[in-house]
XYZ file of C-alpha atoms in Angstrom:
662
model
C 0.000 0.000 0.000
C 2.773 2.372 0.975
C 4.583 1.539 -2.251
C 1.417 2.321 -4.234
C 0.994 5.660 -2.439
C 4.651 6.529 -3.028
C 4.292 5.610 -6.688
C 1.165 7.764 -7.069
C 2.872 10.629 -5.236
C 5.921 10.267 -7.506
C 3.759 10.276 -10.606
C 1.907 13.394 -9.414
C 5.214 15.188 -8.702
C 6.585 14.128 -12.107
C 3.442 15.322 -13.897
C 3.617 18.595 -11.974
C 7.284 19.046 -12.905
C 6.535 18.288 -16.570
C 3.700 20.840 -16.514
C 6.136 23.350 -14.956
C 8.721 22.653 -17.668
C 6.057 22.894 -20.364
C 5.032 26.286 -19.011
C 8.606 27.513 -18.828
C 9.799 26.216 -22.175
C 6.672 26.494 -24.326
C 4.368 29.115 -22.851
C 6.284 31.683 -20.795
C 8.356 33.421 -23.479
C 7.698 37.032 -22.676
C 10.473 37.861 -20.242
C 13.620 37.412 -22.319
C 15.945 40.231 -23.329
C 18.560 40.445 -26.076
C 22.229 40.081 -25.194
C 23.069 43.300 -27.027
C 20.862 45.293 -24.621
C 23.322 44.526 -21.829
C 26.515 45.620 -23.622
C 27.729 48.889 -22.019
C 27.509 51.769 -24.500
C 31.273 52.494 -24.553
C 32.100 49.179 -26.287
C 34.974 49.527 -28.751
C 34.116 46.275 -30.484
C 31.743 43.349 -29.983
C 32.325 39.730 -30.943
C 29.149 37.703 -31.414
C 29.018 33.920 -31.733
C 25.931 31.757 -32.119
C 27.976 28.582 -31.583
C 30.708 29.622 -29.133
C 31.894 26.129 -28.216
C 32.438 25.171 -31.859
C 34.025 28.533 -32.706
C 36.261 28.475 -29.634
C 37.440 24.945 -30.407
C 38.256 25.924 -33.997
C 40.120 29.077 -32.933
C 41.959 27.584 -29.960
C 43.241 24.682 -32.077
C 44.613 26.920 -34.845
C 48.280 27.838 -35.333
C 47.267 31.493 -35.164
C 45.822 31.227 -31.663
C 48.702 29.070 -30.431
C 51.036 31.918 -31.303
C 48.792 34.792 -30.157
C 48.011 33.085 -26.861
C 51.529 33.881 -25.692
C 50.760 37.604 -26.064
C 49.376 39.484 -23.054
C 46.489 41.098 -24.956
C 45.099 37.897 -26.473
C 46.170 35.839 -23.491
C 43.842 37.907 -21.282
C 40.931 37.028 -23.537
C 41.997 33.384 -23.551
C 42.482 33.308 -19.758
C 39.052 34.831 -19.239
C 37.385 32.213 -21.412
C 39.435 29.418 -19.887
C 38.487 30.627 -16.401
C 34.845 30.186 -17.269
C 35.681 26.729 -18.524
C 37.536 25.953 -15.269
C 34.612 27.101 -13.145
C 32.242 24.739 -14.930
C 34.703 21.965 -15.731
C 33.381 19.504 -13.158
C 29.836 19.849 -14.450
C 29.973 18.791 -18.066
C 26.205 18.357 -18.072
C 25.843 22.039 -17.379
C 28.033 22.894 -20.372
C 25.919 20.518 -22.427
C 22.838 22.402 -21.237
C 24.389 25.765 -22.091
C 25.881 24.410 -25.307
C 26.046 26.624 -28.377
C 24.047 29.526 -26.994
C 24.608 33.068 -28.180
C 27.562 34.764 -26.505
C 28.708 38.373 -26.912
C 32.187 39.537 -25.915
C 32.827 43.271 -25.885
C 36.022 45.256 -25.284
C 35.964 48.435 -23.174
C 38.473 51.094 -22.171
C 37.705 51.518 -18.481
C 40.712 53.710 -17.563
C 43.449 55.543 -19.519
C 45.406 52.937 -21.517
C 43.527 50.080 -19.825
C 40.923 47.820 -21.394
C 38.976 44.732 -20.402
C 36.202 42.466 -21.617
C 32.509 42.013 -20.880
C 30.611 38.783 -21.592
C 26.883 38.203 -22.088
C 25.645 34.615 -22.447
C 22.060 33.950 -23.462
C 20.993 30.983 -21.311
C 17.562 31.149 -22.939
C 14.965 28.963 -21.220
C 17.331 27.084 -18.928
C 17.835 30.380 -17.092
C 14.332 29.877 -15.670
C 15.484 26.659 -14.011
C 18.091 28.660 -12.075
C 20.512 25.731 -12.535
C 23.588 27.832 -13.221
C 23.018 30.422 -10.501
C 21.951 28.061 -7.722
C 24.817 25.641 -8.288
C 27.573 28.127 -9.139
C 29.207 27.693 -5.749
C 29.552 23.933 -6.271
C 31.387 24.243 -9.577
C 34.525 25.962 -8.338
C 37.466 24.482 -6.472
C 39.578 25.565 -3.513
C 41.541 28.009 -5.658
C 38.553 30.356 -5.692
C 36.515 32.246 -3.093
C 32.889 33.189 -3.670
C 31.081 36.200 -2.230
C 27.899 38.104 -3.081
C 26.683 41.688 -3.003
C 23.607 43.628 -4.133
C 23.763 46.438 -6.685
C 20.517 48.234 -7.572
C 18.472 45.214 -6.481
C 20.543 42.815 -8.571
C 22.794 40.213 -7.028
C 26.429 40.239 -8.169
C 28.447 37.095 -7.465
C 32.180 37.681 -7.048
C 34.617 34.829 -7.660
C 38.085 35.675 -6.387
C 41.069 33.753 -7.744
C 43.727 33.171 -5.086
C 46.238 32.460 -7.821
C 45.800 35.547 -10.039
C 44.278 37.777 -7.304
C 41.605 38.861 -9.779
C 37.860 38.875 -9.246
C 35.358 37.646 -11.796
C 32.015 39.415 -11.382
C 28.859 37.532 -12.441
C 25.239 38.539 -12.490
C 22.000 37.154 -13.932
C 19.451 39.415 -15.607
C 16.400 37.560 -16.880
C 17.720 35.034 -19.454
C 21.209 36.564 -19.574
C 24.345 35.668 -17.651
C 26.870 38.536 -17.643
C 30.508 38.393 -16.577
C 33.524 40.705 -16.377
C 36.728 41.214 -14.442
C 35.827 44.911 -14.138
C 32.972 45.521 -11.722
C 32.000 48.830 -13.311
C 31.105 47.067 -16.568
C 28.687 44.749 -14.761
C 27.167 47.738 -12.970
C 26.869 49.669 -16.255
C 24.977 46.738 -17.792
C 22.567 46.630 -14.825
C 22.020 50.396 -15.026
C 21.189 50.475 -18.731
C 19.432 47.245 -19.685
C 15.956 48.765 -19.348
C 16.978 51.649 -21.630
C 19.575 49.976 -23.896
C 21.973 52.106 -25.915
C 23.810 50.048 -28.551
C 20.890 47.691 -29.172
C 18.661 50.653 -30.070
C 21.301 52.623 -31.977
C 19.931 52.928 -35.529
C 23.413 52.793 -37.035
C 24.181 49.560 -35.192
C 20.804 48.079 -36.146
C 21.473 48.872 -39.813
C 24.842 47.127 -39.738
C 23.526 44.191 -37.710
C 20.774 43.552 -40.272
C 23.161 43.713 -43.222
C 25.937 41.434 -41.940
C 25.289 37.752 -42.552
C 26.506 34.883 -40.391
C 29.672 33.347 -41.837
C 31.309 30.110 -40.848
C 32.392 31.625 -37.553
C 31.691 34.712 -35.475
C 30.608 38.252 -36.306
C 32.489 41.370 -35.169
C 31.122 44.897 -34.784
C 33.443 47.887 -34.405
C 32.459 51.283 -32.994
C 34.676 53.768 -34.836
C 34.016 56.701 -32.521
C 36.276 54.951 -29.999
C 39.020 54.071 -32.533
C 41.385 56.896 -31.578
C 40.996 56.217 -27.843
C 41.533 52.492 -28.428
C 44.643 53.038 -30.567
C 46.086 55.212 -27.785
C 46.083 52.138 -25.530
C 48.878 50.742 -27.688
C 50.545 53.838 -29.114
C 50.646 57.600 -28.636
C 50.998 58.087 -32.380
C 47.783 59.157 -34.147
C 47.926 58.853 -37.933
C 45.722 60.636 -40.441
C 44.136 57.273 -41.245
C 43.004 56.776 -37.650
C 41.594 60.298 -37.577
C 39.897 59.741 -40.941
C 38.079 56.575 -39.845
C 37.433 57.776 -36.277
C 35.651 60.897 -37.497
C 33.927 59.413 -40.543
C 32.458 56.003 -39.727
C 29.848 54.965 -37.175
C 29.597 51.177 -36.865
C 31.091 48.483 -39.028
C 30.199 44.816 -38.935
C 32.025 41.767 -40.296
C 31.349 38.057 -40.557
C 34.582 36.090 -40.101
C 35.878 32.943 -41.750
C 39.083 31.114 -40.831
C 40.653 28.946 -43.517
C 43.893 27.429 -42.248
C 46.116 30.513 -41.891
C 43.917 32.929 -43.816
C 41.391 35.161 -42.096
C 38.695 36.770 -44.231
C 35.911 39.071 -43.085
C 33.128 40.654 -45.128
C 30.799 43.368 -43.923
C 29.657 46.980 -44.129
C 30.204 50.328 -42.420
C 27.912 53.330 -42.255
C 29.239 56.876 -42.328
C 28.258 59.725 -40.031
C 27.110 63.218 -40.936
C 30.505 64.675 -39.992
C 32.379 62.207 -42.201
C 35.592 63.163 -43.935
C 35.071 64.920 -47.246
C 37.259 62.216 -48.840
C 34.891 59.383 -47.946
C 31.811 61.427 -48.849
C 33.291 62.357 -52.217
C 34.529 58.828 -52.882
C 31.105 57.432 -52.087
C 29.646 59.455 -54.962
C 32.456 59.043 -57.499
C 32.411 55.424 -58.649
C 35.502 53.209 -58.829
C 38.061 51.791 -61.245
C 40.788 49.180 -61.474
C 43.816 49.528 -59.208
C 47.134 49.610 -61.103
C 49.582 51.778 -59.135
C 50.914 48.703 -57.313
C 52.680 47.885 -60.602
C 55.336 50.488 -59.748
C 55.195 50.242 -55.923
C 58.396 48.705 -54.463
C 58.245 45.316 -52.778
C 59.362 46.938 -49.530
C 56.231 49.128 -49.448
C 54.985 49.190 -45.874
C 51.642 50.869 -46.566
C 49.828 51.280 -49.873
C 46.583 53.272 -49.857
C 44.717 53.493 -53.147
C 41.779 55.759 -53.993
C 39.960 55.135 -57.276
C 37.042 56.791 -59.023
C 35.408 56.617 -62.431
C 37.065 59.931 -63.295
C 39.146 62.389 -61.241
C 37.172 65.405 -62.494
C 33.968 63.853 -61.081
C 35.695 63.097 -57.789
C 37.069 66.619 -57.479
C 33.709 68.145 -58.373
C 32.129 66.106 -55.561
C 35.053 67.051 -53.287
C 34.365 70.764 -53.865
C 30.584 70.400 -53.561
C 30.858 68.656 -50.189
C 33.254 71.314 -48.903
C 30.563 73.925 -49.555
C 28.556 72.384 -46.708
C 31.099 73.958 -44.356
C 31.227 77.641 -45.305
C 34.362 78.443 -43.325
C 36.226 75.405 -44.635
C 35.195 76.123 -48.231
C 36.268 79.750 -47.944
C 39.709 78.652 -46.717
C 39.929 76.184 -49.607
C 39.046 78.869 -52.178
C 41.519 81.309 -50.658
C 44.272 78.692 -50.817
C 43.656 77.646 -54.421
C 43.278 81.254 -55.574
C 46.551 82.121 -53.871
C 48.364 79.327 -55.737
C 46.773 80.261 -59.065
C 47.550 83.970 -58.660
C 51.117 83.312 -57.500
C 51.977 81.078 -60.444
C 49.524 82.473 -62.999
C 48.055 79.035 -63.650
C 44.630 77.392 -63.677
C 44.650 74.286 -61.481
C 41.817 72.604 -63.381
C 43.563 73.123 -66.726
C 47.211 72.680 -65.794
C 46.997 70.049 -63.036
C 43.642 68.319 -62.570
C 42.966 67.819 -66.281
C 45.580 65.069 -66.751
C 44.848 63.045 -63.577
C 43.051 59.795 -64.430
C 41.164 57.425 -62.103
C 43.576 56.483 -59.288
C 45.754 58.241 -56.752
C 47.753 56.454 -54.068
C 49.924 57.090 -51.036
C 52.923 54.840 -50.414
C 54.942 54.544 -47.240
C 58.088 52.506 -47.562
C 61.593 51.661 -46.443
C 64.155 53.276 -48.743
C 66.819 50.924 -50.052
C 69.011 53.752 -51.336
C 69.192 55.930 -48.222
C 68.221 53.411 -45.493
C 65.476 55.757 -44.350
C 62.513 54.126 -42.628
C 59.644 56.460 -43.400
C 59.549 57.521 -47.024
C 56.197 58.759 -48.300
C 55.193 59.126 -51.938
C 52.053 60.359 -53.686
C 51.396 58.735 -57.058
C 48.943 60.064 -59.634
C 47.842 57.974 -62.597
C 47.572 60.059 -65.770
C 45.102 59.883 -68.627
C 47.675 61.331 -71.048
C 51.320 61.245 -69.980
C 52.420 63.690 -72.706
C 49.778 66.175 -71.582
C 50.927 65.684 -67.981
C 54.572 66.367 -68.921
C 53.647 69.487 -70.860
C 51.570 70.951 -68.041
C 54.079 70.056 -65.338
C 56.830 71.718 -67.381
C 54.654 74.820 -67.612
C 54.106 74.830 -63.832
C 57.866 74.386 -63.248
C 58.635 77.347 -65.504
C 56.118 79.469 -63.599
C 57.747 78.442 -60.312
C 61.231 79.333 -61.610
C 60.037 82.834 -62.497
C 58.911 83.459 -58.931
C 61.225 81.320 -56.794
C 64.797 82.155 -55.740
C 65.556 78.417 -55.741
C 67.376 77.436 -58.917
C 67.112 73.736 -59.676
C 68.245 71.673 -62.609
C 66.602 68.302 -63.191
C 68.674 65.369 -61.936
C 68.662 62.221 -64.036
C 68.617 58.901 -62.161
C 68.651 55.646 -64.098
C 67.041 57.347 -67.105
C 64.348 59.222 -65.156
C 64.450 62.980 -64.550
C 63.817 64.145 -61.006
C 62.362 67.667 -60.808
C 61.604 69.935 -57.875
C 58.258 71.676 -57.259
C 59.139 74.429 -54.816
C 55.620 75.276 -53.569
C 55.056 74.717 -49.870
C 51.797 73.011 -48.927
C 50.617 72.612 -52.528
C 48.847 69.275 -52.007
C 47.388 70.217 -48.644
C 45.796 73.272 -50.252
C 44.192 71.390 -53.143
C 43.543 67.941 -51.567
C 43.372 68.514 -47.817
C 45.054 67.181 -44.668
C 45.448 63.575 -45.808
C 48.157 64.843 -48.174
C 49.624 67.518 -45.922
C 52.925 65.647 -45.481
C 53.785 66.148 -49.167
C 55.447 69.581 -49.030
C 57.733 71.147 -51.635
C 57.953 67.808 -53.406
C 60.325 66.360 -55.937
C 58.681 64.396 -58.723
C 59.479 61.966 -61.510
C 57.551 60.106 -64.202
C 57.360 56.312 -64.507
C 55.203 54.832 -67.280
C 51.833 56.599 -67.001
C 52.356 57.738 -63.413
C 53.663 60.935 -61.822
C 55.365 60.244 -58.490
C 55.791 62.988 -55.860
C 57.812 62.883 -52.634
C 59.520 65.232 -50.204
C 62.655 63.123 -50.527
C 64.517 62.581 -53.796
C 65.781 59.316 -52.330
C 62.225 58.008 -52.103
C 61.900 58.620 -55.830
C 65.236 56.914 -56.407
C 64.003 53.915 -54.404
C 60.887 53.663 -56.568
C 62.867 54.113 -59.803
C 65.515 51.562 -58.790
C 62.955 48.934 -57.793
C 60.936 49.548 -60.955
C 64.031 49.117 -63.134
C 65.016 45.940 -61.285
C 61.436 44.562 -61.379
C 61.322 44.535 -57.591
C 57.766 45.859 -57.398
C 54.607 44.471 -55.814
C 53.511 43.300 -59.259
C 56.479 40.883 -59.211
C 55.784 39.637 -55.672
C 54.039 36.258 -55.644
C 52.942 36.803 -52.042
C 51.297 40.125 -52.917
C 49.725 38.817 -56.111
C 48.153 35.882 -54.252
C 46.967 38.189 -51.488
C 45.654 40.800 -53.926
C 43.491 38.146 -55.613
C 41.381 38.023 -52.439
C 40.087 41.523 -53.189
C 38.054 43.109 -55.967
C 40.144 44.638 -58.742
C 37.802 47.647 -58.783
C 37.269 49.220 -55.398
C 36.954 52.789 -54.126
C 39.511 52.561 -51.332
C 42.098 49.881 -50.727
C 44.618 49.769 -47.897
C 47.455 47.223 -47.965
C 49.927 46.857 -45.089
C 53.095 44.792 -45.056
C 53.441 44.412 -41.310
C 57.186 43.577 -41.043
C 58.081 46.723 -43.012
C 55.437 48.767 -41.215
C 56.813 47.610 -37.874
C 60.260 48.993 -38.780
C 58.735 52.337 -39.773
C 56.673 52.592 -36.601
C 59.585 51.597 -34.378
C 62.143 54.059 -35.674
C 59.741 56.993 -35.537
C 58.117 56.294 -32.160
C 58.880 57.692 -28.712
C 60.685 55.538 -26.155
C 57.531 54.278 -24.408
C 56.000 53.214 -27.704
C 59.269 51.556 -28.763
C 59.259 49.435 -25.614
C 55.686 48.313 -26.323
C 56.394 47.635 -30.004
C 59.535 45.642 -29.254
C 57.694 43.567 -26.656
C 54.915 42.734 -29.119
C 56.992 42.525 -32.296
C 56.404 38.816 -32.948
C 52.634 39.288 -32.646
C 52.767 42.252 -34.999
C 54.773 40.759 -37.837
C 53.275 37.239 -37.745
C 50.523 38.707 -39.956
C 52.793 39.811 -42.806
C 49.978 40.982 -45.090
C 46.795 42.815 -44.081
C 44.325 44.362 -46.504
C 41.086 46.337 -46.293
C 38.818 47.445 -49.128
C 35.857 49.847 -49.104
C 33.294 50.013 -51.897
C 30.257 52.331 -51.897
C 26.848 50.687 -51.769
C 24.012 53.238 -51.522
C 24.466 54.960 -48.128
C 27.068 52.567 -46.718
C 30.459 51.135 -47.576
C 30.842 47.430 -48.241
C 34.070 46.244 -46.624
C 36.384 43.286 -46.885
C 39.231 42.551 -44.491
C 41.858 39.898 -45.208
C 44.734 38.851 -42.959
C 47.481 36.325 -43.660
C 49.282 34.465 -40.893
C 52.749 32.894 -41.225
C 55.064 31.146 -38.809
C 57.152 33.807 -37.094
C 60.493 32.184 -37.983
C 59.482 32.044 -41.643
C 58.513 35.727 -41.564
C 61.851 36.745 -40.046
C 63.730 34.709 -42.623
C 61.682 35.941 -45.586
C 61.953 39.623 -44.684
C 65.522 39.377 -43.341
C 64.561 41.128 -40.134
C 67.382 42.133 -37.835
C 66.721 42.792 -34.180
C 67.411 46.222 -32.753
C 70.060 44.765 -30.476
C 71.984 43.227 -33.354
C 71.944 46.575 -35.156
C 73.404 48.236 -32.105
C 76.079 45.592 -31.788
C 77.112 46.168 -35.389
C 77.484 49.872 -34.729
C 80.065 49.354 -31.985
C 82.360 46.928 -33.830
C 86.022 47.906 -34.006
C 86.756 50.181 -36.950
C 89.614 49.132 -39.239
C 92.491 51.600 -39.694
C 93.705 52.248 -43.243
C 97.374 51.390 -43.926
C 99.706 51.467 -46.936
C 99.351 47.725 -47.634
C 95.686 47.989 -48.558
C 94.354 47.944 -52.114
C 93.763 51.573 -53.192
C 90.959 50.511 -55.571
C 89.040 49.140 -52.583
C 89.876 51.967 -50.170
C 88.848 54.729 -52.596
C 85.604 53.098 -53.761
C 82.909 55.470 -52.507
C 79.336 54.115 -52.248
C 76.741 56.111 -54.162
C 75.813 59.294 -52.297
C 72.153 60.153 -51.829
C 71.698 63.808 -50.802
C 68.396 64.511 -49.057
C 68.124 68.000 -50.581
C 69.032 68.330 -54.252
C 68.917 72.154 -54.021
C 71.550 72.339 -51.271
C 75.195 73.291 -51.811
C 76.510 70.554 -49.528
C 75.451 67.319 -47.854
C 76.610 65.873 -44.542
C 75.946 62.309 -43.397
C 75.912 61.638 -39.658
C 76.658 58.511 -37.605
C 74.087 57.258 -35.115
C 75.933 59.085 -32.306
C 75.713 62.403 -34.144
C 79.333 62.592 -35.325
C 80.066 63.298 -38.970
C 80.515 60.305 -41.271
C 81.261 62.333 -44.404
C 80.573 65.704 -46.001
C 80.534 66.657 -49.669
C 79.867 69.741 -51.764
C 77.011 69.598 -54.271
C 75.993 71.156 -57.571
C 72.638 70.408 -59.201
C 72.058 67.647 -56.688
C 75.270 65.792 -57.538
C 78.604 65.591 -55.657
C 80.749 68.409 -57.013
C 83.675 69.795 -55.032
C 85.395 68.779 -51.793
C 84.713 65.450 -50.091
C 85.865 64.367 -46.625
C 85.047 61.262 -44.600
C 85.937 60.553 -40.973
C 86.678 57.692 -38.592
C 84.276 57.312 -35.705
C 86.837 58.956 -33.403
C 86.582 62.105 -35.554
C 89.912 61.710 -37.355
C 90.079 62.412 -41.097
C 89.786 59.196 -43.126
C 89.515 60.169 -46.822
C 89.756 63.416 -48.763
C 89.331 64.281 -52.427
C 87.130 66.064 -54.946
C 84.132 65.254 -57.126
C 83.312 66.752 -60.507
C 79.759 66.350 -61.829
C 79.197 63.285 -59.659
C 82.486 61.572 -60.482
C 85.671 61.323 -58.391
C 88.361 63.640 -59.797
C 92.011 64.515 -59.174
C 94.159 63.134 -56.353
C 92.456 61.371 -53.439
C 94.192 60.631 -50.129
C 93.566 58.143 -47.296
C 94.719 58.604 -43.688
C 95.411 56.490 -40.615
C 94.067 57.217 -37.127
C 96.795 59.872 -36.650
C 95.634 61.648 -39.834
C 98.880 60.719 -41.583
C 98.498 60.215 -45.334
C 99.127 56.518 -46.089
C 97.573 56.029 -49.562
C 96.667 58.108 -52.585
C 95.092 57.611 -55.984
C 94.573 59.797 -59.052
C 91.206 59.811 -60.825
């Protein structure tokens, strides 16, 4: 009898429990909230995964993650995720329950130069069973301590790690489980979830609707925090960062990982205060990119802008400037000043021959060993017309400038000098402000401008030797992952870009760059394209990963320390037993100013390496070189770039020990 009563009681309880589950899982669906509503509004970026366990397994098992996981930035993300795994490790059933639920991970700058992550996990209907919350204390081991506190009527569970001395903060809001190592992020989520910010931002909603789900996760980036986020890693703010920070609202990408290739497709919407470049480009069509055909292989950064026709682009550029009366007035004043000074018409003598692509190159010069050479390249629609008009402009400059300059020929290409300060900033704006009083040369159908004649010599030399991006198999393969016709294309060779950033950074930034070098250059090629599509830009991001040892070998990267060691090696003293032909062989000299009357090259410690007189940009006159102790090493004369007369060599005591007649 008792057994029968117990059985009936058990059946009743079971039926009641099933009715309860039916109510929870099938009927009561009105109290859920979206994960995005809990993301604090200052998120820099948000990673969204609908199948986090599968995605995490794929990422964590890749060569890319194995390498990045040794870096502090990515290791923090990995540690955070692994901590969650540790907490629940003993309860595999719970993980099975949670399974591939939606998870959002957002990055936040919570203090100057400090960032952390916020997690929102949609437990969906199992949240109503309270399984996770009620059993959380049983899942952790003796390495953790659990405490609780109340914030605005919401319980926050704090899990303190005795090993790392960090506290993981957890709270449950309806169907969502939120976590962070920064308590203020949890509190911000509690404060705002009833009046969500990002989830109701129309720009975010537009991007979210347009970005499809790829094979892996989606990523959303909030560009208004780009500058602040970049300052976490570097104090250097480039024009590109300013351009995107001020011009774009949200971008969204769906990511795919194929072995060592990362590809992301998405869109970005622009804001009302967007850069005039992006607004003008959006209205000006696109064309095929070709300037990379003359860009050296050691190009660190190649930024291409294309349009159906430059005249259309510039017309849009001027029209958009009119929206800002003060800015347009300054533009008109600047262009009128140039036209009146030189007695030219910019539209007739300059703009008329520009075709459908302009590009900025940043590179490492092979001829002068400079690390930050910048060039502006304009594709022409008629190279003869371009030559004729540039010659006219040069003649107008000569009439009004005290600087007398004769074209210098280098490997069959004339290098001329356009002595007008701020010319490109006046006509094209701040993105081109670094091109001042440029030299220029012509290669095929392109006019190449640069502040440094040695940059032009680098481009000419590499073009002649077929050492351009067009002859790089790595670049060609990478370039095939993008559309041939696109409005804006940015290509970065990270090993070369690292060198440029390092040598022109302050000491604090150098320390950070050196520490993270291997994580910087392990992605040797990175590319981003933007193409207009109605009111947004379609975007594609591609990143290549290579083994770090292979990268160092391929790009022949020398460490900073080895460079320093080379600079302090013992210098050899010249004596009378040495071969004069070897001693008096002078490497080609690359003056940085072809209008100067002399050129002096310095050692790294500031002492003089050599000095030489110049005429028309070539060595002409006295030449002297020095040992590192300051003693005279060689003396002689040049004539029109060639060694001439009697040359002498000296020992450390400045005693003449060798001579040769040229």
